[in-house]
Coordinates of C-alpha atoms in Angstrom, one line a residue:
M29 CA -85.0 24.4 -10.2
E30 CA -85.5 27.4 -12.5
S31 CA -88.7 25.9 -13.9
L32 CA -89.9 25.1 -10.4
R33 CA -89.2 28.7 -9.3
D34 CA -91.5 30.0 -12.0
K35 CA -94.4 28.4 -10.1
Y36 CA -93.7 30.3 -6.9
E37 CA -93.4 33.8 -5.6
V38 CA -90.8 34.5 -3.0
V39 CA -91.6 36.8 0.0
I40 CA -88.7 38.4 1.9
G41 CA -88.5 40.7 4.9
L42 CA -85.3 41.8 6.6
E43 CA -84.6 42.6 10.3
V44 CA -81.4 44.7 10.4
H45 CA -79.6 45.4 13.7
A46 CA -77.5 48.6 13.4
Q47 CA -75.1 49.3 16.3
L48 CA -75.3 53.0 17.1
K49 CA -72.0 54.9 17.3
T50 CA -72.3 56.3 20.8
K51 CA -69.3 56.5 23.0
S52 CA -71.1 54.7 25.9
K53 CA -73.7 52.0 26.2
I54 CA -77.5 52.4 26.1
F55 CA -78.0 52.1 29.9
A56 CA -74.4 52.2 31.3
P57 CA -71.3 54.3 31.2
D58 CA -69.0 51.6 29.7
G59 CA -67.3 52.3 26.4
T60 CA -68.3 50.7 23.1
E61 CA -65.0 50.6 21.2
F62 CA -64.5 47.5 19.1
G63 CA -61.6 45.2 19.7
K64 CA -60.8 46.1 23.3
E65 CA -59.4 43.5 25.8
P66 CA -62.3 41.0 26.6
N67 CA -64.5 42.1 29.5
S68 CA -62.6 45.4 29.9
E69 CA -65.7 47.5 28.8
T70 CA -68.0 46.4 31.7
S71 CA -69.5 47.9 34.8
P72 CA -71.9 46.6 37.5
I73 CA -74.8 47.6 35.2
T74 CA -73.5 45.5 32.3
L75 CA -72.7 42.6 34.7
G76 CA -76.3 42.7 36.0
M77 CA -75.3 43.2 39.7
P78 CA -78.1 43.3 42.3
G79 CA -79.6 46.7 42.9
V80 CA -78.2 48.4 39.7
L81 CA -80.5 50.5 37.6
P82 CA -80.4 51.4 33.9
V83 CA -80.0 55.1 32.9
L84 CA -81.1 55.9 29.3
N85 CA -78.4 57.4 27.1
R86 CA -79.9 60.5 25.5
E87 CA -77.6 60.3 22.4
V88 CA -79.1 56.8 21.7
V89 CA -82.5 58.4 21.4
N90 CA -81.2 61.3 19.2
M91 CA -79.7 58.7 16.8
G92 CA -82.9 56.7 16.8
I93 CA -85.0 59.7 15.9
L94 CA -82.5 60.8 13.2
T95 CA -82.5 57.3 11.7
G96 CA -86.3 57.2 11.7
L97 CA -86.5 60.5 9.9
A98 CA -84.0 59.4 7.3
L99 CA -86.2 56.3 6.8
N100 CA -89.3 58.4 6.3
C101 CA -90.8 57.0 9.6
E102 CA -93.2 58.6 12.0
I103 CA -91.8 59.4 15.4
P104 CA -94.5 58.8 17.9
A105 CA -94.9 61.3 20.8
R106 CA -94.3 58.5 23.2
C107 CA -92.2 55.3 23.3
K108 CA -91.4 52.9 26.1
F109 CA -89.0 50.1 26.9
D110 CA -89.9 46.5 27.7
R111 CA -88.3 43.4 29.2
K112 CA -87.8 40.6 26.8
Q113 CA -87.8 37.4 28.8
Y114 CA -85.4 35.4 26.7
F115 CA -82.3 33.6 28.1
Y116 CA -79.1 35.0 26.6
P117 CA -76.1 33.1 28.1
D118 CA -74.0 36.3 27.3
L119 CA -76.4 38.8 28.9
P120 CA -75.9 38.4 32.7
K121 CA -79.1 39.8 34.0
G122 CA -81.1 37.2 32.1
Y123 CA -83.3 39.4 30.1
Q124 CA -83.0 42.0 27.3
I125 CA -84.3 45.6 27.5
S126 CA -86.0 46.2 24.2
Q127 CA -89.1 48.0 22.8
Y128 CA -92.2 46.0 22.0
D129 CA -95.6 47.7 21.3
E130 CA -94.4 51.3 21.5
P131 CA -91.2 51.6 19.5
I132 CA -89.4 54.9 18.7
C133 CA -90.1 54.8 14.9
V134 CA -93.0 53.4 12.9
N135 CA -94.4 53.3 9.3
G136 CA -91.4 54.3 7.2
H137 CA -90.1 53.3 3.8
I138 CA -87.1 53.3 1.4
D139 CA -87.4 53.6 -2.4
I140 CA -85.1 51.1 -4.2
K141 CA -84.8 51.4 -7.9
G142 CA -88.3 52.7 -8.2
K143 CA -89.8 50.2 -5.8
R144 CA -91.0 51.2 -2.3
I145 CA -90.0 48.9 0.5
G146 CA -92.0 49.5 3.6
I147 CA -90.5 49.7 7.1
T148 CA -92.8 48.5 9.8
R149 CA -90.8 49.8 12.8
A150 CA -87.4 50.6 14.2
H151 CA -86.9 50.0 17.9
L152 CA -84.1 50.5 20.4
E153 CA -82.6 47.7 22.4
E154 CA -79.4 46.5 24.0
D155 CA -77.0 44.0 22.5
A156 CA -75.9 40.8 24.1
G157 CA -72.2 39.8 24.7
K158 CA -70.2 37.2 22.7
L159 CA -69.5 33.6 23.4
V160 CA -66.1 32.2 22.3
H161 CA -66.2 28.4 21.9
A162 CA -62.9 26.8 22.7
G163 CA -61.1 23.7 23.9
A164 CA -59.3 20.8 22.4
A165 CA -62.3 19.6 20.5
G166 CA -62.4 22.7 18.3
I167 CA -65.4 25.0 17.5
A168 CA -67.7 22.2 16.2
G169 CA -67.4 20.2 19.5
S170 CA -65.8 22.7 21.9
S171 CA -65.2 21.4 25.4
Y172 CA -65.9 24.9 27.0
S173 CA -67.0 28.4 26.1
L174 CA -65.6 31.8 27.2
V175 CA -67.8 34.9 27.4
D176 CA -66.8 38.5 26.4
L177 CA -69.3 41.0 27.8
N178 CA -67.8 44.1 26.1
R179 CA -70.6 44.2 23.6
A180 CA -73.4 43.5 26.2
G181 CA -75.4 46.7 26.5
T182 CA -74.2 48.3 23.3
P183 CA -77.1 50.3 21.8
L184 CA -78.8 48.7 18.8
L185 CA -81.5 50.0 16.5
E186 CA -83.5 47.1 15.0
I187 CA -85.0 48.1 11.6
V188 CA -87.8 45.8 10.6
S189 CA -89.0 45.9 7.0
E190 CA -92.4 44.9 5.5
P191 CA -92.3 41.6 3.6
D192 CA -92.1 43.6 0.3
M193 CA -89.0 42.1 -1.3
R194 CA -89.4 39.4 -4.0
S195 CA -85.8 38.4 -4.8
S196 CA -82.4 38.2 -3.3
D197 CA -81.3 41.1 -5.6
E198 CA -84.0 43.3 -4.0
A199 CA -83.0 42.2 -0.5
R200 CA -79.3 43.0 -1.2
A201 CA -80.2 46.4 -2.8
Y202 CA -82.3 47.3 0.3
M203 CA -79.6 46.2 2.7
E204 CA -76.9 48.2 0.8
E205 CA -79.1 51.3 0.7
L206 CA -79.9 51.0 4.4
R207 CA -76.2 50.8 5.2
N208 CA -75.5 53.8 3.0
I209 CA -78.2 55.8 4.9
V210 CA -76.9 54.9 8.5
R211 CA -73.4 55.7 7.4
Y212 CA -74.2 59.0 5.8
I213 CA -76.2 60.2 8.8
G214 CA -73.4 59.1 11.1
V215 CA -75.3 56.8 13.4
C216 CA -73.6 53.5 12.5
D217 CA -70.3 52.6 10.7
G218 CA -72.1 49.7 8.8
N219 CA -69.2 47.3 9.3
L220 CA -70.7 43.9 8.7
E221 CA -67.4 42.1 9.4
E222 CA -67.2 43.5 12.9
G223 CA -70.8 42.9 13.5
S224 CA -71.9 46.5 13.9
M225 CA -74.5 45.8 11.3
R226 CA -76.2 42.4 11.2
C227 CA -79.2 41.1 9.2
D228 CA -81.8 38.4 9.9
A229 CA -83.8 37.4 6.8
N230 CA -87.3 36.1 6.9
I231 CA -88.1 34.0 3.8
S232 CA -91.2 32.2 2.6
V233 CA -92.6 30.9 -0.7
M234 CA -96.1 30.7 -2.0
P235 CA -97.7 29.7 -5.3
K236 CA -97.8 32.4 -8.0
G237 CA -101.0 34.3 -7.7
S238 CA -101.7 33.3 -4.1
K239 CA -102.5 36.0 -1.5
V240 CA -101.6 33.9 1.5
F241 CA -98.0 33.9 2.5
G242 CA -96.2 30.6 3.1
T243 CA -94.6 29.6 6.4
R244 CA -91.5 31.6 6.9
A245 CA -88.1 30.6 8.1
E246 CA -85.7 33.1 9.7
I247 CA -82.0 33.1 8.8
K248 CA -79.9 34.6 11.6
N249 CA -77.0 37.0 11.6
V250 CA -75.9 37.1 7.9
N251 CA -72.7 39.2 7.8
S252 CA -72.1 40.2 4.2
F253 CA -74.2 41.3 1.2
S254 CA -73.0 38.3 -0.9
A255 CA -73.7 35.9 2.0
L256 CA -77.2 37.4 2.3
Q257 CA -77.9 36.6 -1.4
R258 CA -76.5 33.1 -1.2
A259 CA -78.5 32.3 2.0
I260 CA -81.7 33.6 0.4
E261 CA -81.2 31.6 -2.8
Y262 CA -80.4 28.4 -0.9
E263 CA -83.5 28.9 1.4
I264 CA -85.8 29.5 -1.6
D265 CA -84.7 26.3 -3.2
R266 CA -85.0 24.3 0.1
Q267 CA -88.5 25.5 0.8
I268 CA -89.7 24.9 -2.8
D269 CA -88.3 21.3 -2.6
I270 CA -90.2 20.7 0.6
V271 CA -93.5 22.0 -0.9
E272 CA -93.0 20.1 -4.1
E273 CA -92.5 16.8 -2.2
G274 CA -95.7 17.3 -0.3
G275 CA -94.1 18.4 2.9
K276 CA -94.7 21.5 5.1
V277 CA -92.1 24.2 5.8
V278 CA -91.6 24.6 9.5
Q279 CA -91.5 28.0 11.2
E280 CA -88.0 28.0 12.7
T281 CA -84.8 29.9 13.0
R282 CA -81.9 28.7 10.9
L283 CA -78.2 29.5 10.7
W284 CA -76.4 30.2 7.4
D285 CA -73.1 28.3 7.0
D286 CA -71.2 30.2 4.3
N287 CA -68.5 27.5 4.0
A288 CA -71.0 24.7 3.4
R289 CA -73.3 27.0 1.5
E290 CA -76.4 25.8 3.4
T291 CA -78.8 26.8 6.2
R292 CA -79.2 24.6 9.2
S293 CA -82.0 24.4 11.8
M294 CA -81.1 26.3 15.0
R295 CA -84.4 26.3 17.0
G296 CA -88.1 26.6 16.6
K297 CA -89.1 30.2 15.9
E298 CA -90.5 32.1 18.8
D299 CA -93.4 34.4 18.6
A300 CA -93.9 37.6 20.6
H301 CA -95.8 35.8 23.3
D302 CA -92.9 33.4 23.8
Y303 CA -90.8 36.3 25.0
R304 CA -93.3 37.3 27.7
Y305 CA -92.8 41.0 27.2
F306 CA -93.8 43.4 29.9
P307 CA -93.0 47.2 30.5
E308 CA -89.5 47.8 31.9
P309 CA -90.2 48.9 35.5
D310 CA -86.9 50.7 35.9
L311 CA -87.4 53.1 32.9
M312 CA -90.2 55.6 32.6
P313 CA -92.0 55.9 29.2
L314 CA -90.2 58.5 27.0
E315 CA -92.1 61.6 25.8
I316 CA -90.7 62.9 22.5
S317 CA -91.8 66.5 21.8
R318 CA -92.3 67.7 18.3
E319 CA -89.7 70.4 19.0
W320 CA -87.1 67.7 19.8
V321 CA -87.9 65.9 16.5
E322 CA -87.7 69.1 14.5
E323 CA -84.4 70.0 16.1
I324 CA -82.9 66.7 15.0
R325 CA -84.5 67.0 11.5
S326 CA -82.7 70.4 11.1
K327 CA -79.4 68.6 11.5
M328 CA -80.1 65.9 8.8
P329 CA -77.2 65.7 6.4
E330 CA -77.7 65.0 2.6
L331 CA -79.0 61.5 2.2
P332 CA -77.6 59.0 -0.4
E333 CA -80.5 59.3 -2.8
Q334 CA -80.3 63.1 -2.6
K335 CA -76.6 63.0 -3.4
R336 CA -77.2 60.7 -6.4
Q337 CA -79.8 63.1 -7.8
R338 CA -77.4 66.0 -7.3
Y339 CA -74.6 64.3 -9.1
M340 CA -76.8 63.3 -12.0
G341 CA -77.9 67.0 -12.2
L342 CA -74.2 67.8 -12.7
G343 CA -74.2 65.5 -15.8
L344 CA -73.0 62.2 -14.2
S345 CA -74.6 59.0 -15.4
E346 CA -76.8 57.1 -12.9
Y347 CA -74.1 54.4 -12.8
D348 CA -71.3 56.8 -12.0
A349 CA -73.4 58.6 -9.4
S350 CA -74.3 55.3 -7.7
V351 CA -70.8 54.0 -7.6
I352 CA -69.4 57.2 -6.0
V353 CA -72.3 57.4 -3.4
E354 CA -71.7 53.7 -2.5
Q355 CA -68.2 54.6 -1.2
M356 CA -68.8 57.4 1.3
G357 CA -65.2 58.4 1.5
L358 CA -65.1 58.8 -2.3
A359 CA -68.3 60.8 -2.3
L360 CA -67.0 63.2 0.4
F361 CA -63.7 63.5 -1.5
F362 CA -65.7 64.3 -4.7
D363 CA -67.8 66.9 -2.9
K364 CA -64.7 68.6 -1.7
V365 CA -63.3 68.6 -5.3
L366 CA -66.5 70.2 -6.5
E367 CA -66.5 72.7 -3.7
L368 CA -63.0 73.8 -4.8
G369 CA -64.4 74.6 -8.3
A370 CA -63.3 71.6 -10.4
T371 CA -65.2 70.8 -13.6
P372 CA -67.4 67.8 -12.6
K373 CA -66.9 65.9 -15.9
I374 CA -63.1 65.9 -15.8
A375 CA -63.1 65.1 -12.1
V376 CA -65.4 62.2 -12.4
N377 CA -63.5 60.8 -15.4
F378 CA -60.4 60.6 -13.1
I379 CA -62.3 59.2 -10.2
M380 CA -64.1 56.5 -12.2
G381 CA -61.0 55.8 -14.3
E382 CA -57.4 55.9 -13.0
I383 CA -58.3 56.5 -9.3
A384 CA -60.9 53.7 -9.2
A385 CA -58.5 51.3 -10.9
Y386 CA -55.8 52.1 -8.5
L387 CA -58.0 51.7 -5.4
K388 CA -59.3 48.4 -6.7
E389 CA -55.9 47.0 -7.4
E390 CA -54.5 48.1 -4.1
H391 CA -57.6 47.2 -2.1
K392 CA -57.7 50.7 -0.6
E393 CA -60.2 53.5 0.1
I394 CA -59.5 57.0 -1.2
T395 CA -58.8 58.1 2.3
E396 CA -55.9 55.6 2.5
T397 CA -54.1 57.3 -0.3
K398 CA -52.1 60.5 -0.2
L399 CA -54.2 62.2 -2.9
T400 CA -55.9 65.4 -1.6
P401 CA -58.9 67.1 -3.2
E402 CA -56.7 70.2 -3.6
N403 CA -54.0 68.3 -5.6
L404 CA -56.6 66.8 -7.9
V405 CA -58.2 70.2 -8.5
E406 CA -54.7 71.6 -9.4
L407 CA -54.2 68.7 -11.8
I408 CA -57.5 69.4 -13.5
A409 CA -56.6 73.1 -13.7
L410 CA -53.3 72.3 -15.5
I411 CA -55.2 70.2 -18.1
E412 CA -57.8 73.0 -18.7
K413 CA -55.0 75.6 -19.1
N414 CA -53.4 73.3 -21.7
T415 CA -50.3 73.2 -19.5
I416 CA -50.4 69.4 -19.7
S417 CA -52.5 67.0 -21.8
N418 CA -55.2 64.7 -20.4
N419 CA -52.9 61.7 -21.1
I420 CA -50.1 63.2 -19.0
G421 CA -52.6 63.8 -16.2
K422 CA -53.5 60.1 -16.4
Q423 CA -49.9 59.2 -16.2
I424 CA -49.1 61.2 -13.0
I425 CA -52.3 60.7 -11.0
V426 CA -51.0 57.3 -9.6
D427 CA -47.8 59.0 -8.3
M428 CA -49.9 61.7 -6.7
M429 CA -51.9 59.0 -4.9
K430 CA -48.8 57.2 -3.8
D431 CA -46.7 60.0 -2.4
G432 CA -49.0 63.1 -2.3
T433 CA -46.8 65.1 -4.6
K434 CA -48.5 68.1 -6.2
A435 CA -49.2 67.9 -10.0
S436 CA -47.2 71.1 -10.7
E437 CA -44.1 69.7 -9.0
I438 CA -44.2 66.4 -11.0
V439 CA -44.8 68.3 -14.3
E440 CA -41.8 70.7 -13.6
K441 CA -39.5 67.9 -12.4
R442 CA -40.1 65.7 -15.4
G443 CA -40.5 68.3 -18.0
L444 CA -44.0 67.3 -18.9
S445 CA -45.5 70.6 -20.0
Q446 CA -47.6 70.4 -23.1
I447 CA -46.1 71.4 -26.4
S448 CA -48.4 74.0 -28.0
D449 CA -45.9 75.6 -30.4
E450 CA -47.4 74.8 -33.8
G451 CA -44.0 74.9 -35.5
A452 CA -42.6 72.2 -33.3
I453 CA -45.7 70.1 -33.5
K454 CA -45.8 70.4 -37.3
E455 CA -42.2 69.2 -37.6
V456 CA -43.1 66.0 -35.7
C457 CA -46.2 65.5 -37.8
E458 CA -44.3 65.8 -41.0
K459 CA -41.7 63.3 -39.8
V460 CA -44.5 60.8 -38.8
V461 CA -46.2 61.2 -42.2
A462 CA -43.0 60.7 -44.1
A463 CA -42.2 57.5 -42.1
N464 CA -45.5 55.8 -42.9
P465 CA -46.1 56.1 -46.8
K466 CA -48.4 53.0 -46.9
E467 CA -50.7 54.4 -44.3
V468 CA -50.7 57.8 -46.1
E469 CA -51.8 56.2 -49.3
A470 CA -54.6 54.2 -47.6
Y471 CA -55.7 57.4 -45.8
K472 CA -55.9 59.3 -49.1
K473 CA -57.9 56.5 -50.6
G474 CA -60.6 57.0 -48.0
K475 CA -59.5 55.1 -44.9
V476 CA -59.9 58.2 -42.8
Q477 CA -59.9 56.3 -39.5
L478 CA -56.1 56.1 -39.9
L479 CA -56.0 59.6 -38.7
G480 CA -56.0 58.1 -35.2
F481 CA -53.0 56.1 -36.0
F482 CA -51.0 59.2 -37.1
V483 CA -52.2 61.1 -33.9
G484 CA -51.0 58.2 -31.8
Q485 CA -47.6 58.2 -33.5
V486 CA -47.1 61.9 -32.9
M487 CA -48.1 61.6 -29.3
K488 CA -45.7 58.7 -28.9
E489 CA -42.9 60.8 -30.5
T490 CA -43.6 63.7 -28.1
K491 CA -44.2 61.4 -25.1
G492 CA -47.8 62.6 -24.8
R493 CA -46.8 66.3 -24.5
A494 CA -48.2 67.6 -27.8
N495 CA -51.4 69.5 -27.8
P496 CA -53.9 66.9 -29.2
K497 CA -56.1 69.5 -30.8
A498 CA -53.2 71.0 -32.7
V499 CA -51.9 67.6 -33.7
N500 CA -55.3 66.7 -35.2
E501 CA -55.6 69.9 -37.2
L502 CA -52.0 69.9 -38.5
L503 CA -52.2 66.2 -39.6
K504 CA -55.4 66.8 -41.5
E505 CA -53.7 69.7 -43.2
I506 CA -50.6 67.7 -44.1
L507 CA -52.4 64.6 -45.2
G508 CA -54.7 66.7 -47.4

């Protein structure tokens, strides 16, 4: 398949639905909290009762504008809502209120690793509910379905990219950066598992050098970054096989089965005219003043790319900066550590070293540990004052994460203060040299890398408490 792939160019565009973090729904006062008792977050508006009217949630608009600005979009002076005539069995009124030809955001972009991915539009709409298939026959052949309308009417921002991506790696990087952005600006928690961020991928293939896109298939509701990559890779191979065998790819919507590792046909793909859009008669067009836009722009927090660049300006590698930014809790923790005056290099060594290893092993976020920025700053200060060695710091940081104990308390309780008295250190160095005559002889014959061996033995004897600089200098003096 690799050789066949060389003949084709892949074209990918993503439609990402971000659930906005408002306390109430887009057109109704019901709550939006995840995991509540089924159908407990409903009202006559959500249930589509006769005579009810939608009332637009202003905070939804604020979040839409903020997201558009973060995605380098234009915010038109006017947007409007439309009825999308599509039957959702879990949306009681029988149509969806969305935006069609006048969305809230247009013509944006995100830069991913030096490549610009265009954003066609971002528009506001309401979510549908959720069907739970049940019965003795099981999910595959359920005998009945239950409906939970808690999610119906939850505000969504659908972000539609240009077909600018050419690989599953690019698609994943775009999706990850998009999630970073909506999380950092506080409009969406980006939780793919809970469905608060969902992705539909449009994929087509065309011969290398062609300027005419192939027929695309849409893969619906992929709910993890790795699943997105797997679905795209499978679909690329499926479409190439069809073309190579002389067939034609059908424009359709497909579902990704992550267990079977395959896409399956769901329905023929609808075009805009199939939805029979028309202006929502119960909502007036929305006029967005430039003052409103600038007021929201003034509240824009630091974006992920800006944070990466700032970290790199402090001396962090691009890799370290990217890893920290990817975990928002860790980035906010690091920012607080910097604000308290810690040396960036030492702080990032702990964060990327012992702290990261512990978090990975325990499957935790930094916010789920008992380590505070203040305690890490104190630990760094003890190292810089030569009260303890860096190695001692590495030994006690895990305890600090587990129980929240201050570094100074651990050092005092365990007697871990660094030995800086040259007389005491020299005594241990002489003892180590005397105990290793073969290594001494080899060192004097030019095997100078053995100095590290002697340093290690001295640190072992002093349980890591000896001042490393003093140990190095004294050993060189003794060994001659």
